[in-house]
Short mmCIF file of C-alpha atoms and ligand atoms in Angstrom, two decimals:
data_model
loop_
_atom_site.label_atom_id
_atom_site.label_comp_id
_atom_site.label_asym_id
_atom_site.label_seq_id
_atom_site.Cartn_x
_atom_site.Cartn_y
_atom_site.Cartn_z
CA UNK A 20 32.63 46.47 -23.02
CA UNK A 21 32.87 42.73 -22.80
CA UNK A 22 31.83 40.24 -20.23
CA UNK A 23 34.92 38.23 -19.45
CA UNK A 24 34.96 34.58 -18.68
CA UNK A 25 37.82 32.75 -17.11
CA UNK A 26 38.27 29.33 -15.65
CA UNK A 27 39.47 28.23 -12.31
CA UNK A 28 40.05 24.75 -10.99
CA UNK A 29 36.42 24.86 -9.93
CA UNK A 30 35.09 25.46 -13.43
CA UNK A 31 34.17 28.52 -15.48
CA UNK A 32 33.29 31.65 -13.57
CA UNK A 33 31.79 34.57 -15.36
CA UNK A 34 32.96 38.00 -14.25
CA UNK A 35 29.89 40.14 -14.77
CA UNK A 36 30.30 43.77 -15.70
CA UNK A 37 29.98 45.95 -12.59
CA UNK A 38 27.49 48.76 -13.21
CA UNK A 39 28.58 50.52 -9.98
CA UNK A 40 31.74 51.66 -11.77
CA UNK A 41 29.82 53.26 -14.64
CA UNK A 42 28.23 56.69 -14.84
CA UNK A 43 24.69 56.95 -16.17
CA UNK A 44 25.60 57.45 -19.88
CA UNK A 45 27.97 54.47 -19.62
CA UNK A 46 25.21 52.30 -18.10
CA UNK A 47 22.93 53.31 -20.97
CA UNK A 48 25.61 52.34 -23.50
CA UNK A 49 26.28 49.03 -21.72
CA UNK A 50 22.59 48.17 -22.04
CA UNK A 51 22.50 49.23 -25.69
CA UNK A 52 25.57 47.07 -26.41
CA UNK A 53 23.57 44.05 -25.24
CA UNK A 54 20.51 45.04 -27.27
CA UNK A 55 18.49 46.45 -24.37
CA UNK A 56 16.79 49.87 -24.66
CA UNK A 57 19.04 52.69 -23.41
CA UNK A 58 16.35 54.45 -21.37
CA UNK A 59 16.30 51.63 -18.83
CA UNK A 60 19.76 52.85 -17.81
CA UNK A 61 18.14 55.89 -16.20
CA UNK A 62 15.76 53.71 -14.20
CA UNK A 63 18.58 51.43 -13.04
CA UNK A 64 20.72 54.42 -12.05
CA UNK A 65 17.80 55.81 -10.03
CA UNK A 66 17.35 52.50 -8.22
CA UNK A 67 21.03 52.28 -7.33
CA UNK A 68 21.60 55.84 -6.14
CA UNK A 69 18.27 57.39 -5.17
CA UNK A 70 16.69 54.26 -3.72
CA UNK A 71 19.68 52.24 -2.61
CA UNK A 72 18.55 49.09 -4.44
CA UNK A 73 21.19 46.98 -6.18
CA UNK A 74 19.28 43.72 -6.57
CA UNK A 75 17.81 43.63 -10.10
CA UNK A 76 14.97 41.43 -8.87
CA UNK A 77 13.70 44.35 -6.74
CA UNK A 78 13.69 46.88 -9.61
CA UNK A 79 9.95 46.58 -9.97
CA UNK A 80 9.41 49.07 -12.78
CA UNK A 81 11.40 46.80 -15.12
CA UNK A 82 9.82 43.76 -16.73
CA UNK A 83 10.61 40.34 -15.25
CA UNK A 84 12.32 39.31 -18.48
CA UNK A 85 14.56 42.37 -18.44
CA UNK A 86 15.43 41.90 -14.77
CA UNK A 87 16.55 38.35 -15.50
CA UNK A 88 18.59 39.44 -18.49
CA UNK A 89 20.24 42.19 -16.43
CA UNK A 90 21.12 39.76 -13.64
CA UNK A 91 22.70 37.42 -16.17
CA UNK A 92 24.89 40.19 -17.62
CA UNK A 93 25.67 42.62 -14.84
CA UNK A 94 26.40 43.00 -11.19
CA UNK A 95 26.26 46.10 -8.97
CA UNK A 96 28.82 45.92 -6.21
CA UNK A 97 28.60 48.01 -3.07
CA UNK A 98 31.15 48.37 -0.26
CA UNK A 99 29.96 45.97 2.44
CA UNK A 100 29.28 47.38 5.87
CA UNK A 101 31.56 45.45 8.15
CA UNK A 102 31.14 47.47 11.32
CA UNK A 103 29.94 50.81 12.57
CA UNK A 104 31.13 52.73 15.62
CA UNK A 105 29.13 55.63 17.01
CA UNK A 106 31.04 58.27 18.97
CA UNK A 107 29.62 60.05 22.00
CA UNK A 108 29.15 63.15 19.77
CA UNK A 109 27.14 61.21 17.16
CA UNK A 110 29.99 60.93 14.66
CA UNK A 111 29.80 57.48 13.11
CA UNK A 112 32.74 55.63 11.64
CA UNK A 113 31.95 53.01 9.02
CA UNK A 114 34.36 50.21 8.29
CA UNK A 115 33.63 49.03 4.74
CA UNK A 116 34.93 45.94 2.96
CA UNK A 117 35.64 46.06 -0.77
CA UNK A 118 35.31 43.19 -3.23
CA UNK A 119 38.99 42.26 -2.93
CA UNK A 120 38.76 42.15 0.87
CA UNK A 121 40.52 45.51 1.40
CA UNK A 122 38.97 47.75 4.00
CA UNK A 123 38.35 51.47 3.99
CA UNK A 124 36.74 53.91 6.37
CA UNK A 125 34.11 56.57 5.84
CA UNK A 126 32.69 58.87 8.49
CA UNK A 127 29.30 60.49 9.04
CA UNK A 128 29.63 63.79 10.90
CA UNK A 129 26.22 65.14 11.94
CA UNK A 130 25.26 68.80 12.34
CA UNK A 131 28.38 70.73 11.38
CA UNK A 132 25.93 72.56 10.75
CA UNK A 133 25.10 70.43 7.70
CA UNK A 134 25.20 66.66 7.65
CA UNK A 135 28.56 65.64 6.25
CA UNK A 136 30.04 62.46 4.87
CA UNK A 137 33.81 62.17 4.92
CA UNK A 138 34.92 59.60 2.38
CA UNK A 139 38.12 57.94 1.19
CA UNK A 140 39.67 57.98 -2.28
CA UNK A 141 42.47 55.44 -1.79
CA UNK A 142 43.37 52.53 0.45
CA UNK A 143 46.26 54.15 2.32
CA UNK A 144 48.15 57.09 0.83
CA UNK A 145 51.49 57.55 -0.89
CA UNK A 146 52.13 61.10 0.32
CA UNK A 147 53.60 60.17 3.68
CA UNK A 148 52.81 63.35 5.64
CA UNK A 149 54.67 63.05 8.91
CA UNK A 150 51.68 63.57 11.21
CA UNK A 151 49.13 61.39 9.39
CA UNK A 152 48.26 57.81 10.25
CA UNK A 153 46.94 57.05 6.77
CA UNK A 154 50.29 58.23 5.40
CA UNK A 155 52.01 55.63 7.57
CA UNK A 156 50.19 52.88 5.66
CA UNK A 157 51.72 53.79 2.31
CA UNK A 158 49.53 53.44 -0.76
CA UNK A 159 47.84 50.05 -0.99
CA UNK A 160 45.68 50.88 -4.03
CA UNK A 161 43.45 53.45 -5.65
CA UNK A 162 39.71 53.17 -5.20
CA UNK A 163 37.54 52.89 -8.30
CA UNK A 164 34.92 55.55 -9.05
CA UNK A 165 32.28 53.02 -7.97
CA UNK A 166 34.00 52.44 -4.65
CA UNK A 167 34.29 56.19 -3.99
CA UNK A 168 30.65 56.91 -4.90
CA UNK A 169 29.62 53.63 -3.22
CA UNK A 170 30.70 54.96 0.19
CA UNK A 171 28.25 57.83 -0.22
CA UNK A 172 25.49 55.42 -1.29
CA UNK A 173 26.06 53.29 1.80
CA UNK A 174 26.17 56.23 4.22
CA UNK A 175 23.28 58.15 2.63
CA UNK A 176 20.97 55.15 2.82
CA UNK A 177 22.16 53.96 6.22
CA UNK A 178 21.58 57.41 7.75
CA UNK A 179 18.31 57.96 5.89
CA UNK A 180 19.74 61.12 4.32
CA UNK A 181 19.37 60.09 0.66
CA UNK A 182 17.17 62.67 -1.00
CA UNK A 183 18.18 65.43 1.44
CA UNK A 184 20.96 67.99 1.01
CA UNK A 185 24.16 66.75 2.62
CA UNK A 186 27.82 67.66 2.23
CA UNK A 187 30.70 65.47 1.15
CA UNK A 188 34.32 66.05 2.11
CA UNK A 189 37.09 64.09 0.43
CA UNK A 190 39.11 64.03 3.63
CA UNK A 191 39.14 60.36 4.51
CA UNK A 192 41.94 58.02 3.53
CA UNK A 193 43.99 58.95 0.50
CA UNK A 194 44.97 61.89 -1.67
CA UNK A 195 42.13 62.59 -4.14
CA UNK A 196 44.35 64.27 -6.74
CA UNK A 197 46.59 61.20 -6.76
CA UNK A 198 43.55 59.25 -7.97
CA UNK A 199 42.24 61.99 -10.21
CA UNK A 200 40.12 60.26 -12.84
CA UNK A 201 38.26 57.96 -10.46
CA UNK A 202 37.61 60.83 -8.04
CA UNK A 203 36.21 63.16 -10.70
CA UNK A 204 34.11 60.40 -12.21
CA UNK A 205 32.68 59.61 -8.77
CA UNK A 206 31.75 63.28 -8.34
CA UNK A 207 29.93 63.22 -11.68
CA UNK A 208 28.06 60.07 -10.66
CA UNK A 209 27.08 61.64 -7.33
CA UNK A 210 25.98 64.91 -8.97
CA UNK A 211 23.63 63.16 -11.42
CA UNK A 212 20.07 64.38 -10.85
CA UNK A 213 18.69 60.90 -11.52
CA UNK A 214 20.61 59.71 -8.48
CA UNK A 215 21.64 61.51 -5.30
CA UNK A 216 22.00 64.88 -7.04
CA UNK A 217 24.85 66.17 -4.85
CA UNK A 218 25.70 69.58 -6.25
CA UNK A 219 29.49 70.11 -6.49
CA UNK A 220 29.21 73.19 -4.28
CA UNK A 221 28.36 70.73 -1.48
CA UNK A 222 31.58 68.81 -2.08
CA UNK A 223 35.01 69.78 -0.74
CA UNK A 224 38.13 68.23 -2.17
CA UNK A 225 41.09 68.38 0.19
CA UNK A 226 44.54 68.04 -1.32
CA UNK A 227 48.15 68.27 -0.33
CA UNK A 228 48.74 70.08 -3.63
CA UNK A 229 49.82 67.88 -6.52
CA UNK A 230 50.29 70.79 -8.90
CA UNK A 231 49.69 69.30 -12.36
CA UNK A 232 46.47 67.75 -11.06
CA UNK A 233 45.47 71.02 -9.40
CA UNK A 234 45.94 72.83 -12.74
CA UNK A 235 43.73 70.20 -14.32
CA UNK A 236 41.10 70.62 -11.63
CA UNK A 237 41.02 74.35 -12.42
CA UNK A 238 39.56 73.46 -15.83
CA UNK A 239 36.87 71.03 -14.63
CA UNK A 240 33.26 71.84 -15.48
CA UNK A 241 32.04 70.24 -12.23
CA UNK A 242 34.11 72.11 -9.68
CA UNK A 243 34.11 71.07 -6.02
CA UNK A 244 35.23 73.44 -3.27
CA UNK A 245 38.95 73.37 -2.77
CA UNK A 246 40.83 72.82 0.48
CA UNK A 247 44.62 72.96 0.43
CA UNK A 248 46.57 71.17 3.15
CA UNK A 249 49.24 73.81 3.71
CA UNK A 250 50.59 73.14 7.23
CA UNK A 251 53.71 75.31 7.00
CA UNK A 252 54.76 78.79 5.97
CA UNK A 253 58.25 78.22 4.62
CA UNK A 254 59.43 75.74 2.06
CA UNK A 255 62.01 74.23 4.41
CA UNK A 256 59.43 73.65 7.14
CA UNK A 257 56.86 72.23 4.74
CA UNK A 258 59.36 69.79 3.22
CA UNK A 259 59.90 68.33 6.67
CA UNK A 260 56.27 67.43 7.26
CA UNK A 261 54.74 67.22 3.77
CA UNK A 262 57.28 65.31 1.64
CA UNK A 263 55.48 66.04 -1.65
CA UNK A 264 56.51 69.69 -1.32
CA UNK A 265 60.03 68.63 -2.30
CA UNK A 266 58.56 68.10 -5.75
CA UNK A 267 56.03 70.95 -5.68
CA UNK A 268 57.46 73.87 -3.73
CA UNK A 269 55.34 76.12 -1.58
CA UNK A 270 55.81 79.19 -3.81
CA UNK A 271 54.50 77.27 -6.82
CA UNK A 272 51.53 75.99 -4.82
CA UNK A 273 50.63 79.52 -3.76
CA UNK A 274 51.01 80.75 -7.35
CA UNK A 275 48.58 78.08 -8.59
CA UNK A 276 46.11 78.99 -5.83
CA UNK A 277 46.32 82.65 -6.83
CA UNK A 278 45.15 81.89 -10.33
CA UNK A 279 42.67 79.16 -9.41
CA UNK A 280 39.25 80.18 -10.77
CA UNK A 281 36.71 80.69 -8.00
CA UNK A 282 32.99 81.13 -8.33
CA UNK A 283 31.42 84.16 -6.67
CA UNK A 284 31.51 84.09 -2.88
CA UNK A 285 33.73 81.03 -2.85
CA UNK A 286 37.07 80.85 -1.08
CA UNK A 287 39.91 78.37 -0.95
CA UNK A 288 40.20 76.76 2.45
CA UNK A 289 43.74 76.42 3.73
CA UNK A 290 44.08 73.62 6.25
CA UNK A 291 46.85 73.99 8.77
CA UNK A 292 47.63 71.20 11.21
CA UNK A 293 49.04 72.78 14.36
CA UNK A 294 51.99 70.81 15.70
CA UNK A 295 53.28 71.82 19.10
CA UNK A 296 56.51 73.82 18.84
CA UNK A 297 56.89 73.04 15.12
CA UNK A 298 54.63 75.36 13.10
CA UNK A 299 52.54 77.12 15.73
CA UNK A 300 54.56 80.21 16.66
CA UNK A 301 53.33 83.81 16.28
CA UNK A 302 55.93 84.24 13.48
CA UNK A 303 54.32 81.31 11.64
CA UNK A 304 50.93 82.96 12.01
CA UNK A 305 52.23 86.27 10.63
CA UNK A 306 53.98 84.53 7.74
CA UNK A 307 50.74 82.69 6.98
CA UNK A 308 48.87 85.99 6.73
CA UNK A 309 51.48 87.28 4.27
CA UNK A 310 51.51 84.09 2.23
CA UNK A 311 47.76 84.19 1.71
CA UNK A 312 47.70 87.89 0.83
CA UNK A 313 45.84 88.32 -2.47
CA UNK A 314 44.02 84.96 -2.27
CA UNK A 315 40.33 84.64 -1.42
CA UNK A 316 41.14 82.39 1.48
CA UNK A 317 39.86 81.05 4.73
CA UNK A 318 41.97 79.13 7.19
CA UNK A 319 40.96 76.00 9.02
CA UNK A 320 43.27 75.27 11.94
CA UNK A 321 43.49 71.59 12.85
CA UNK A 322 45.14 71.06 16.22
CA UNK A 323 46.95 67.74 15.80
CA UNK A 324 45.02 64.60 16.59
CA UNK A 325 47.81 62.90 18.39
CA UNK A 326 48.26 59.14 18.09
CA UNK A 327 50.86 56.54 18.94
CA UNK A 328 53.45 56.45 16.17
CA UNK A 329 53.07 60.15 15.40
CA UNK A 330 56.10 62.05 16.64
CA UNK A 331 54.36 65.36 17.23
CA UNK A 332 52.29 66.87 19.99
CA UNK A 333 49.06 68.83 20.05
CA UNK A 334 49.54 72.46 21.10
CA UNK A 335 47.72 73.78 24.14
CA UNK A 336 44.39 75.54 23.61
CA UNK A 337 46.11 78.82 24.53
CA UNK A 338 48.66 78.41 21.76
CA UNK A 339 45.93 77.47 19.29
CA UNK A 340 43.83 80.48 20.27
CA UNK A 341 46.82 82.85 20.10
CA UNK A 342 47.60 81.60 16.58
CA UNK A 343 43.98 81.98 15.50
CA UNK A 344 43.80 85.50 16.95
CA UNK A 345 46.76 86.74 14.91
CA UNK A 346 45.01 85.57 11.74
CA UNK A 347 41.63 86.98 12.74
CA UNK A 348 43.18 90.34 13.72
CA UNK A 349 44.56 90.60 10.17
CA UNK A 350 41.05 89.99 8.76
CA UNK A 351 41.54 86.41 7.72
CA UNK A 352 38.50 84.17 8.14
CA UNK A 353 39.66 81.49 10.51
CA UNK A 354 38.07 78.49 12.17
CA UNK A 355 39.50 75.96 14.55
CA UNK A 356 38.35 72.44 13.88
CA UNK A 357 36.76 70.92 16.88
CA UNK A 358 37.75 67.36 16.48
CA UNK A 359 34.85 64.99 16.12
CA UNK A 360 34.75 61.36 16.99
CA UNK A 361 38.08 61.26 18.74
CA UNK A 362 36.94 58.54 21.10
CA UNK A 363 36.44 56.20 18.14
CA UNK A 364 39.44 57.52 16.18
CA UNK A 365 37.27 58.89 13.38
CA UNK A 366 38.94 62.28 13.33
CA UNK A 367 41.14 63.57 10.52
CA UNK A 368 44.35 61.72 10.02
CA UNK A 369 43.14 58.97 12.28
CA UNK A 370 41.72 56.83 9.56
CA UNK A 371 43.73 53.72 9.24
CA UNK A 372 42.58 50.21 8.88
CA UNK A 373 44.36 48.06 11.32
CA UNK A 374 45.35 44.65 10.16
CA UNK A 375 45.97 45.71 6.54
CA UNK A 376 49.09 44.11 5.19
CA UNK A 377 52.02 46.29 6.01
CA UNK A 378 53.35 48.38 3.17
CA UNK A 379 56.98 49.17 2.61
CA UNK A 380 56.42 52.47 4.40
CA UNK A 381 55.05 50.72 7.42
CA UNK A 382 57.81 48.21 7.53
CA UNK A 383 60.09 51.16 8.25
CA UNK A 384 58.84 50.43 11.65
CA UNK A 385 56.28 52.84 12.92
CA UNK A 386 54.06 51.23 15.49
CA UNK A 387 50.62 52.53 14.79
CA UNK A 388 48.52 50.38 17.05
CA UNK A 389 47.37 51.64 20.34
N1 LIG B 1218 45.02 63.72 1.46
C1 LIG B 1218 44.20 64.86 1.58
C2 LIG B 1218 42.85 64.56 2.20
C3 LIG B 1218 42.83 63.62 3.37
S1 LIG B 1218 43.55 64.19 4.86
C4 LIG B 1218 44.91 65.98 2.29
O1 LIG B 1218 45.96 65.73 2.90
O2 LIG B 1218 44.44 67.10 2.23
C5 LIG B 1218 42.36 65.39 5.43
C6 LIG B 1218 42.97 66.44 6.36
O3 LIG B 1218 43.34 65.84 7.61
C7 LIG B 1218 44.23 67.08 5.81
O4 LIG B 1218 44.21 68.49 5.95
C8 LIG B 1218 45.28 66.48 6.69
O5 LIG B 1218 46.43 67.26 6.74
C9 LIG B 1218 44.58 66.37 8.01
N2 LIG B 1218 45.26 65.49 8.95
C10 LIG B 1218 45.99 64.40 8.68
N3 LIG B 1218 46.48 63.87 9.82
C11 LIG B 1218 46.05 64.65 10.83
C12 LIG B 1218 46.21 64.60 12.24
N4 LIG B 1218 46.92 63.63 12.82
N5 LIG B 1218 45.62 65.56 12.98
C13 LIG B 1218 44.89 66.53 12.39
N6 LIG B 1218 44.69 66.62 11.07
C14 LIG B 1218 45.27 65.69 10.29
FE1 LIG B 1219 47.92 61.43 2.49
FE2 LIG B 1219 46.47 63.55 3.26
FE3 LIG B 1219 47.54 61.86 5.07
FE4 LIG B 1219 49.14 63.50 3.70
S1 LIG B 1219 47.54 64.09 5.15
S2 LIG B 1219 49.49 61.31 4.07
S3 LIG B 1219 48.13 63.52 1.71
S4 LIG B 1219 45.96 61.37 3.57
#
C-alpha cells in the first residue's frame, strides 16, 4: 500500500496510512513493505487494542528510531469522544466523531447480565424500517472496519473493561449485512488474541435479513450469534414495516434461517418490535409460533420505543405480556426487552445523530427532533 501525497493551496499534505483500518497481518505487511521487521506489527496491534495507546511515542517497547519512523509513515485514527450521557440506569451513550466530521453513537449497557457494548456499522441506514429513527436518516455512509472496531476500543478503555469478557451487539446505527466486508473484518480485528480477544460467541449480529449476505455469513469461519429482525408474521404485514422484505420475502428468510448452521446450544434470536394494534394480536403470536416451528429459535420482544416522527404506538404491558405468554405456552424461549437508557434516548431504534445533513429520505419530511 502506498502513502499518498496531495497538494492543497496550503502546500503538500501527506495522507499517512491509517493502521486502525488494518488487521494484524495487514499491519505486519505494511511494516514489511517499508522495510521494518514484521514482528513489530504484533506489538503495535497490542498497544492499540489491548492497551488503548495510539501514539507511537508511547509505545515504549519499540526503539526510539522505530517509533519516529512509524510516526512518519503511519497514523492510527480513533473515533473521538465528543460527549457522553449517562442514563439513570447506568446505560451510557457515547457520541463519537469520525475523521470526516460525521457522528455516530455507541452505547454501553451494564449488567445485562454481562457488560455489553452496542455499536454502529453505518452512519444512518438505507433499510427504512417504518418504526426506526436511524432508518429515517437514510444511509449517509458505511463505516470502515477501523471505525467499527474503534468504537469498541473507545468504550472498552473508557469503561475500564478492556481485558475482561464483555459482549458486543451490532444493534446500533446501520444494517451490518449492508456493510458486510467492513463488519466481518472488524470482528476479526476484535477477536485477535493479541488485542481485545473478543470471542465471536460474545458477539451478536442483528440483521433485517439481506438474504445473499446471510447465506454468505453462514459460511464464515468466525461466526457471531445471529439475531433476525422479524417484526411480522405475514409477508404483507412485513412489507409494510420492513421495506426490504419486498425484495427478500418472509418465506425465503425463514427458509435461510432453517438451514443456517448453528453451533451446539446456540439459537437464532428473532427480534419482534411490538407495535400497538399492528402486529401484537394473539393471532400474530400464534402465527409466529408456527413460523418458527423447526428452527432453534428464541424470541426477543421489543415493545416499541416511541419517538416523535414514528407513526406507531407502544402496546400496553398487558398486551405485551399476553403476546409473550402465548409464545411461552407453546414452549418458545421468549424474553421481553426492558428498554435501557430511554431517558437519554440510547435505546434501540433511538440512535440518531441530530444535526446530520438531511438525506433524501429525511427530506420526505419526517420531523425527528423532540
Ligand atoms: N439494522 C439491524 C441492527 C440495528 S437495529 C436490524 O434492524 O436488526 C437493532 C434492533 O432495534 C432491531 O431489531 C430493530 O428492529 C430494533 N428497533 C429499531 N427501532 C426500534 C424502536 N423504535 N423500538 C424498538 N426497537 C427498535
Ligand atoms: Fe436499519 Fe435496523 Fe433501523 Fe431497519 S431497524 S432502518 S435495518 S437500523
